[in-house]
Coordinates of N, CA, C and O in Angstrom, one line a residue:
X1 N 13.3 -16.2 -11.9 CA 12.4 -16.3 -13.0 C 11.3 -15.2 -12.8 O 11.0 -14.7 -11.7
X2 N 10.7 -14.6 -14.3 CA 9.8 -13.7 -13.9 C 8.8 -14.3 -14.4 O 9.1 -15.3 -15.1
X3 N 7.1 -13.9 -14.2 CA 5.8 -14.5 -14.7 C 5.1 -13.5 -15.4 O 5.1 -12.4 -14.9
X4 N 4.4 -13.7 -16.7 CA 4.0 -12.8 -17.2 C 2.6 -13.1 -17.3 O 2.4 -14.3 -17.7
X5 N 1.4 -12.1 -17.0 CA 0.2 -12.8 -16.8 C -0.2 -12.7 -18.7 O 0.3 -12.1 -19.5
X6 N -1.1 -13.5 -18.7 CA -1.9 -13.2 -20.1 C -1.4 -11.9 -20.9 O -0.6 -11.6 -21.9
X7 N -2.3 -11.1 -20.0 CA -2.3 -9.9 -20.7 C -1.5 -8.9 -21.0 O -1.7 -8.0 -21.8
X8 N -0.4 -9.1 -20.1 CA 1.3 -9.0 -20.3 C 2.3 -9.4 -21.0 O 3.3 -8.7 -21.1
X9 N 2.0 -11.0 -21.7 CA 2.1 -11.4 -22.9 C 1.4 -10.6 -24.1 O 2.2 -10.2 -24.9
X10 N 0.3 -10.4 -24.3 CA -0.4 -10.0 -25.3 C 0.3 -8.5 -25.5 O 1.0 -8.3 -26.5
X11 N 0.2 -7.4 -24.7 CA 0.7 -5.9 -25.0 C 2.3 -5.8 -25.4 O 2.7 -4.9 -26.0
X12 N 3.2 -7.2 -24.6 CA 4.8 -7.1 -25.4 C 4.3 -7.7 -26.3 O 4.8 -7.0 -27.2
X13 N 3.8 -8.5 -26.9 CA 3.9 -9.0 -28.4 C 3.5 -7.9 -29.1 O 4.0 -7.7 -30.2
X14 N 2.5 -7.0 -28.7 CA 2.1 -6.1 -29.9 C 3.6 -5.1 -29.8 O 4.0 -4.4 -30.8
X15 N 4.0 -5.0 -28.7 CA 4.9 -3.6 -28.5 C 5.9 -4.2 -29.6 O 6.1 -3.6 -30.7
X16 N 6.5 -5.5 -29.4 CA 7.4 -5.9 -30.1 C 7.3 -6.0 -31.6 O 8.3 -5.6 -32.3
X17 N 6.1 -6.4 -32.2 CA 5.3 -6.4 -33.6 C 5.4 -5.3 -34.0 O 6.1 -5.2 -35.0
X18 N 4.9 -4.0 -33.4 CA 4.5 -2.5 -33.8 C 6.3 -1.8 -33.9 O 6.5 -0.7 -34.3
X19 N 7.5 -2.7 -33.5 CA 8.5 -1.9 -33.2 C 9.0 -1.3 -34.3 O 8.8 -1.8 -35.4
X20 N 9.7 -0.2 -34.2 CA 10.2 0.2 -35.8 C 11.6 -0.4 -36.1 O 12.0 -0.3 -37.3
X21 N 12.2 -1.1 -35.2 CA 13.9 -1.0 -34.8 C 14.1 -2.6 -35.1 O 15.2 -2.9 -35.5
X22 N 13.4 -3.6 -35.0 CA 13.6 -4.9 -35.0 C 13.8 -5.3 -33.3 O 14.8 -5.9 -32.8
X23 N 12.7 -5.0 -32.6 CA 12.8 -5.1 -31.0 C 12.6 -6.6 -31.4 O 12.1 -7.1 -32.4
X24 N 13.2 -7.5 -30.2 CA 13.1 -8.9 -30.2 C 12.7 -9.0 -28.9 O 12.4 -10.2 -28.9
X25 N 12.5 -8.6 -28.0 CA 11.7 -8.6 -26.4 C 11.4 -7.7 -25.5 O 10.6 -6.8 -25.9
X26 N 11.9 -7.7 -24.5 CA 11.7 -6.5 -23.4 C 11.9 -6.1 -22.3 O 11.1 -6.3 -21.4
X27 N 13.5 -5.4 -22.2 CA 14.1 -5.1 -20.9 C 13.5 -4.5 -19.8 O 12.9 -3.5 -19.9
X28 N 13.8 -5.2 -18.8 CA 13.5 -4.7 -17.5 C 14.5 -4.3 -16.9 O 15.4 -4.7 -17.6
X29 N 15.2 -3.5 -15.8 CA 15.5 -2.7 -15.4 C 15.1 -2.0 -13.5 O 14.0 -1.6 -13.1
X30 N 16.1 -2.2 -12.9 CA 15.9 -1.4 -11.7 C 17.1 -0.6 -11.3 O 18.3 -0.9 -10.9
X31 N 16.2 0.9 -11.5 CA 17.6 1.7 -10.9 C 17.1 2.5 -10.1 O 15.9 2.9 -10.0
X32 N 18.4 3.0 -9.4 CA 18.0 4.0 -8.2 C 17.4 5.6 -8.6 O 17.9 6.3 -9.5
X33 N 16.4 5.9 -7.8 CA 15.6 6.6 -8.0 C 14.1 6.7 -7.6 O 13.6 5.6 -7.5
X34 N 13.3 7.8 -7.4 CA 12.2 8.0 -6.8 C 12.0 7.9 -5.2 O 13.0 7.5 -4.7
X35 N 11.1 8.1 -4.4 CA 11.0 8.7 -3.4 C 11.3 7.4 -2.6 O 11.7 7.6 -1.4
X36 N 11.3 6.2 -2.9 CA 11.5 5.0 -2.1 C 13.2 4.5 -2.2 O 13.7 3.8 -1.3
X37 N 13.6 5.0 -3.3 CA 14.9 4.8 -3.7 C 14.8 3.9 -5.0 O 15.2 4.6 -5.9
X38 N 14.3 2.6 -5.6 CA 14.0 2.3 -6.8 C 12.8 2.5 -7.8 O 11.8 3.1 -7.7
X39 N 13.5 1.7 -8.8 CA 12.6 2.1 -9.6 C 11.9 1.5 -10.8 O 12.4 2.3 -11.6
X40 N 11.0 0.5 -11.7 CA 11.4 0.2 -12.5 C 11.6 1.1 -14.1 O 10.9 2.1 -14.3
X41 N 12.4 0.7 -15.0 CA 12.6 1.0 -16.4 C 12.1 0.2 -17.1 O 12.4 -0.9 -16.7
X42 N 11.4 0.1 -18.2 CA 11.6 -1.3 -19.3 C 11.4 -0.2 -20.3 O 11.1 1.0 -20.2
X43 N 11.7 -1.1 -21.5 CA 12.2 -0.1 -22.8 C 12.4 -1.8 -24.0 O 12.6 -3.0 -23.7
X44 N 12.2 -1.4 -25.0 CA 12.0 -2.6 -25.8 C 14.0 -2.8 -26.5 O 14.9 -2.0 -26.4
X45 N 13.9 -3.9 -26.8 CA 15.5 -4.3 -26.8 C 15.6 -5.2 -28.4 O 14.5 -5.8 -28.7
X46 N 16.4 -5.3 -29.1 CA 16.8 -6.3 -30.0 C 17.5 -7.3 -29.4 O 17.4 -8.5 -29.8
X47 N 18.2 -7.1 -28.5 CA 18.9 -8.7 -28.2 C 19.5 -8.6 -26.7 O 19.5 -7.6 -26.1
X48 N 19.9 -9.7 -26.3 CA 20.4 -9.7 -24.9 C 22.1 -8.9 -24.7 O 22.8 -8.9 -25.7
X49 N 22.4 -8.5 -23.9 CA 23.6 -7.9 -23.4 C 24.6 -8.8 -22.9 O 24.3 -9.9 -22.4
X50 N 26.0 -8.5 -22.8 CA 26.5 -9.3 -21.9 C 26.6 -9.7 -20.8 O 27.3 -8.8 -20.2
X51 N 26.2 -11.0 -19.7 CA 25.7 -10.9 -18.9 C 24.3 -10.8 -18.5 O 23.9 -11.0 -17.3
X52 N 23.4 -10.5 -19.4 CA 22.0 -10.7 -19.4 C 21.6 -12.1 -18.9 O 22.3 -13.1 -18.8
X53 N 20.4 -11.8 -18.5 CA 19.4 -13.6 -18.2 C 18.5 -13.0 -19.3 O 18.2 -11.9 -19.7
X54 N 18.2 -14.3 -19.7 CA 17.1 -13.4 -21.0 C 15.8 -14.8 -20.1 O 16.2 -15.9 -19.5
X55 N 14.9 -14.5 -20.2 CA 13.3 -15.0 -19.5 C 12.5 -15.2 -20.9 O 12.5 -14.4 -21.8
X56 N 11.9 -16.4 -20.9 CA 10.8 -16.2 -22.2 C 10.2 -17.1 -21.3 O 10.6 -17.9 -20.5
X57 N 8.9 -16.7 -21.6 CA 6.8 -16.9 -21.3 C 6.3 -17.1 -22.4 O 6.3 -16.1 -23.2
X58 N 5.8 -18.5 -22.8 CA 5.2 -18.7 -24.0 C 5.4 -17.7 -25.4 O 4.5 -17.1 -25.9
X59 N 6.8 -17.7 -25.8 CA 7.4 -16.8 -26.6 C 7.7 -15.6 -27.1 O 8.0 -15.1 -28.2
X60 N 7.5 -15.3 -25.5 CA 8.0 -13.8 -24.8 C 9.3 -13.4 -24.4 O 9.7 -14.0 -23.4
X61 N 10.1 -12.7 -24.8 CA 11.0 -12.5 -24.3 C 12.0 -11.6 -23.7 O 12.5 -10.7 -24.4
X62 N 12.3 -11.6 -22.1 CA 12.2 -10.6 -21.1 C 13.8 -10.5 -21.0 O 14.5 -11.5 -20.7
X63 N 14.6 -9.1 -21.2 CA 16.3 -9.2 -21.0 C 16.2 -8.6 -20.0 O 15.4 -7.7 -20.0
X64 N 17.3 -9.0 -18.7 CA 17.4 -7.9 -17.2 C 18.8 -8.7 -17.4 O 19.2 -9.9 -17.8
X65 N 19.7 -7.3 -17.0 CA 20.6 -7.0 -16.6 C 21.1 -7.7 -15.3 O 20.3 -8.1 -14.4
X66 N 22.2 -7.9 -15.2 CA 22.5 -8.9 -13.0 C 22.4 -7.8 -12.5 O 21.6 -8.2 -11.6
X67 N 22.7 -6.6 -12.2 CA 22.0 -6.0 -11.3 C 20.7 -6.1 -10.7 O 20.3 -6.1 -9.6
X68 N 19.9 -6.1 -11.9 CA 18.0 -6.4 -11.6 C 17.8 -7.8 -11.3 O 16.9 -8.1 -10.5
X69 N 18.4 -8.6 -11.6 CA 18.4 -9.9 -11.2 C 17.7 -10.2 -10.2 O 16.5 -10.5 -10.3
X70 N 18.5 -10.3 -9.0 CA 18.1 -10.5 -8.0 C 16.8 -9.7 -7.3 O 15.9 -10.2 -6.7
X71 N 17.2 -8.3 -7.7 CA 15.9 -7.5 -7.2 C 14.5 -8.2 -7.7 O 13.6 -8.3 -6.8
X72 N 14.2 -8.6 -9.1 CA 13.3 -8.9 -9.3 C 12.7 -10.7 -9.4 O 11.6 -11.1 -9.6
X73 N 14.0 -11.3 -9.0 CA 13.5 -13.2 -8.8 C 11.9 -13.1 -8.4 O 11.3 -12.4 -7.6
X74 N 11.3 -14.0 -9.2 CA 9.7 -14.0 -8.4 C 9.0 -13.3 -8.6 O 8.1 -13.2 -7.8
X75 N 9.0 -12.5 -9.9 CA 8.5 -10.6 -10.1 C 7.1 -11.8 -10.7 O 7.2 -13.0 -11.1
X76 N 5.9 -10.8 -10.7 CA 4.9 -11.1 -11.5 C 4.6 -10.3 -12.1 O 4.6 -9.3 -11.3
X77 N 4.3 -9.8 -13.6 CA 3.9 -8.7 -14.1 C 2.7 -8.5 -14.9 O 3.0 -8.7 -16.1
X78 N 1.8 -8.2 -14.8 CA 0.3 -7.7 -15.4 C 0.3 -6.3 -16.2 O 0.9 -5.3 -15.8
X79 N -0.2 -6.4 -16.8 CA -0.8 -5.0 -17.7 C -2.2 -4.9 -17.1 O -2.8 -5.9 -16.6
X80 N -2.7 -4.0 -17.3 CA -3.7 -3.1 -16.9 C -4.1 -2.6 -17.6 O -3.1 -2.3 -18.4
X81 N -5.5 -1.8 -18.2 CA -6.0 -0.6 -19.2 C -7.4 -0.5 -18.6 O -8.3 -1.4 -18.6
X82 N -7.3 0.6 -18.1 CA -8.4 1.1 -17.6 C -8.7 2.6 -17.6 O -7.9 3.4 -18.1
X83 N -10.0 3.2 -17.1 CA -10.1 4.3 -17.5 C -9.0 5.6 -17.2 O -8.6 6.4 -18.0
X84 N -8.6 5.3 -15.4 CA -7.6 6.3 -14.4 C -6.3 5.7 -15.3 O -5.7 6.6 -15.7
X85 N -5.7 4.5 -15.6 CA -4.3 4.7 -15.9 C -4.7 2.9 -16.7 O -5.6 2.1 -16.8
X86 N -3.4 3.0 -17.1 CA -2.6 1.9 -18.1 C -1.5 1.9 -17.8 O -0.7 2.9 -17.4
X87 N -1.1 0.1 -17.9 CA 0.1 0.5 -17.8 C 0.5 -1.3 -17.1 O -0.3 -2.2 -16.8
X88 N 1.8 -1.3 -17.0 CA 1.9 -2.4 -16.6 C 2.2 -2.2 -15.1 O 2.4 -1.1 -14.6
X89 N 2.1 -3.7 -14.3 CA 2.2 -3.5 -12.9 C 2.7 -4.6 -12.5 O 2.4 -5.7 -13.0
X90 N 3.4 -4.5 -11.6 CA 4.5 -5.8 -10.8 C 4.5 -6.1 -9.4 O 5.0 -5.4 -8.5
X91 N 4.0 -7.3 -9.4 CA 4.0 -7.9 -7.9 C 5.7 -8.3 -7.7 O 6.1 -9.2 -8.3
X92 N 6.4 -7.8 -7.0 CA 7.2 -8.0 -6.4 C 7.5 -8.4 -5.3 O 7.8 -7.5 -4.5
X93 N 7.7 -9.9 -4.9 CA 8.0 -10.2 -3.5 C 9.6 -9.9 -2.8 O 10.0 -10.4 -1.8
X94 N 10.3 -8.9 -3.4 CA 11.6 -8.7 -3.1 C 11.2 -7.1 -2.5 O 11.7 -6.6 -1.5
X95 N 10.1 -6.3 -3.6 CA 9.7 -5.6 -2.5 C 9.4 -5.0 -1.1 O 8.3 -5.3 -0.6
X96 N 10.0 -4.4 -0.5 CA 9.4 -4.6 1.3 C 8.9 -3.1 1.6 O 8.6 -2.8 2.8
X97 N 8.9 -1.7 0.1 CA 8.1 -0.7 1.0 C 7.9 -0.2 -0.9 O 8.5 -0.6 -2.0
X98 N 6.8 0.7 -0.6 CA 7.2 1.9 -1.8 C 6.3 3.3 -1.4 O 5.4 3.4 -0.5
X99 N 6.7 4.0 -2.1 CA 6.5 5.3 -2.1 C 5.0 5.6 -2.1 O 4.2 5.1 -2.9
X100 N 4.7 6.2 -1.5 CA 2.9 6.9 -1.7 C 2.4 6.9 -3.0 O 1.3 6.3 -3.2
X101 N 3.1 7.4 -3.9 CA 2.3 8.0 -5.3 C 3.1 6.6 -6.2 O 3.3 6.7 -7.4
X102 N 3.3 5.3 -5.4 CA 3.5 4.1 -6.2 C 4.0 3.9 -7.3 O 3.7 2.9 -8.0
X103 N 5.3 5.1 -7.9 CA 6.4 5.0 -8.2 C 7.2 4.6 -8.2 O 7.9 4.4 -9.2
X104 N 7.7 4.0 -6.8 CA 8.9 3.6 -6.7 C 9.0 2.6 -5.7 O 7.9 2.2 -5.3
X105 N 10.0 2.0 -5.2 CA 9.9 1.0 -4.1 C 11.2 0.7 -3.5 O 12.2 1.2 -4.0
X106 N 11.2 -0.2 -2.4 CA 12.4 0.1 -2.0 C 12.8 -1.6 -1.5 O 11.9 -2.2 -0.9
X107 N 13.8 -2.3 -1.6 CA 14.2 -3.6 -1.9 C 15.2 -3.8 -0.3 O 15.7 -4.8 -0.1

């Protein structure tokens, strides 16, 4: 399972609302890459894949792949907007290092 704080609910609903494509939730994603070796992706989705887990948070809805699966069990995810950056951010307890410039991480 993943947790979406408040405010993480609120910015996918707009991202999903604002979509041009008929987005229906919001893929997550971990691939290899960056200085730790992972990485995350999300990108807005119309529907689940085969094999997907699809996650919904008070009528949110989150598609990951079985690859990301396991990497992210337990993920918490927050949005942020502040003056230095925006953006969303994930507590990861699968986690166990990441990169300096907090890019990337390594599982």
């Amino acid at each position: 399972m993943v947790a979406l704080s408040e405010t993480a609910r609120t910015m996918i609903r707009r991202l999903v609302a604002d979509s041009a494509d008929g987005a229906t939730g919001l893929r997550i994603m971990v691939e290899e890459g960056g200085c730790a070796g992972l990485q995350y992706k999300l990108g807005l989705d119309t529907a689940a894949h085969e094999g997907d887990e699809v996650y919904e948070d008070d009528g949110v809805r989150l598609f990951v792949d079985p690859y990301t699966v396991p990497i992210i069990r337990g993920m918490t995810i927050d949005f942020v907007d502040g003056v230095e950056s925006s953006g969303f951010v994930f507590d990861n307890p699968n986690a166990n290092g990441a990169c300096s410039c907090g890019k990337s991480f390594s599982s």
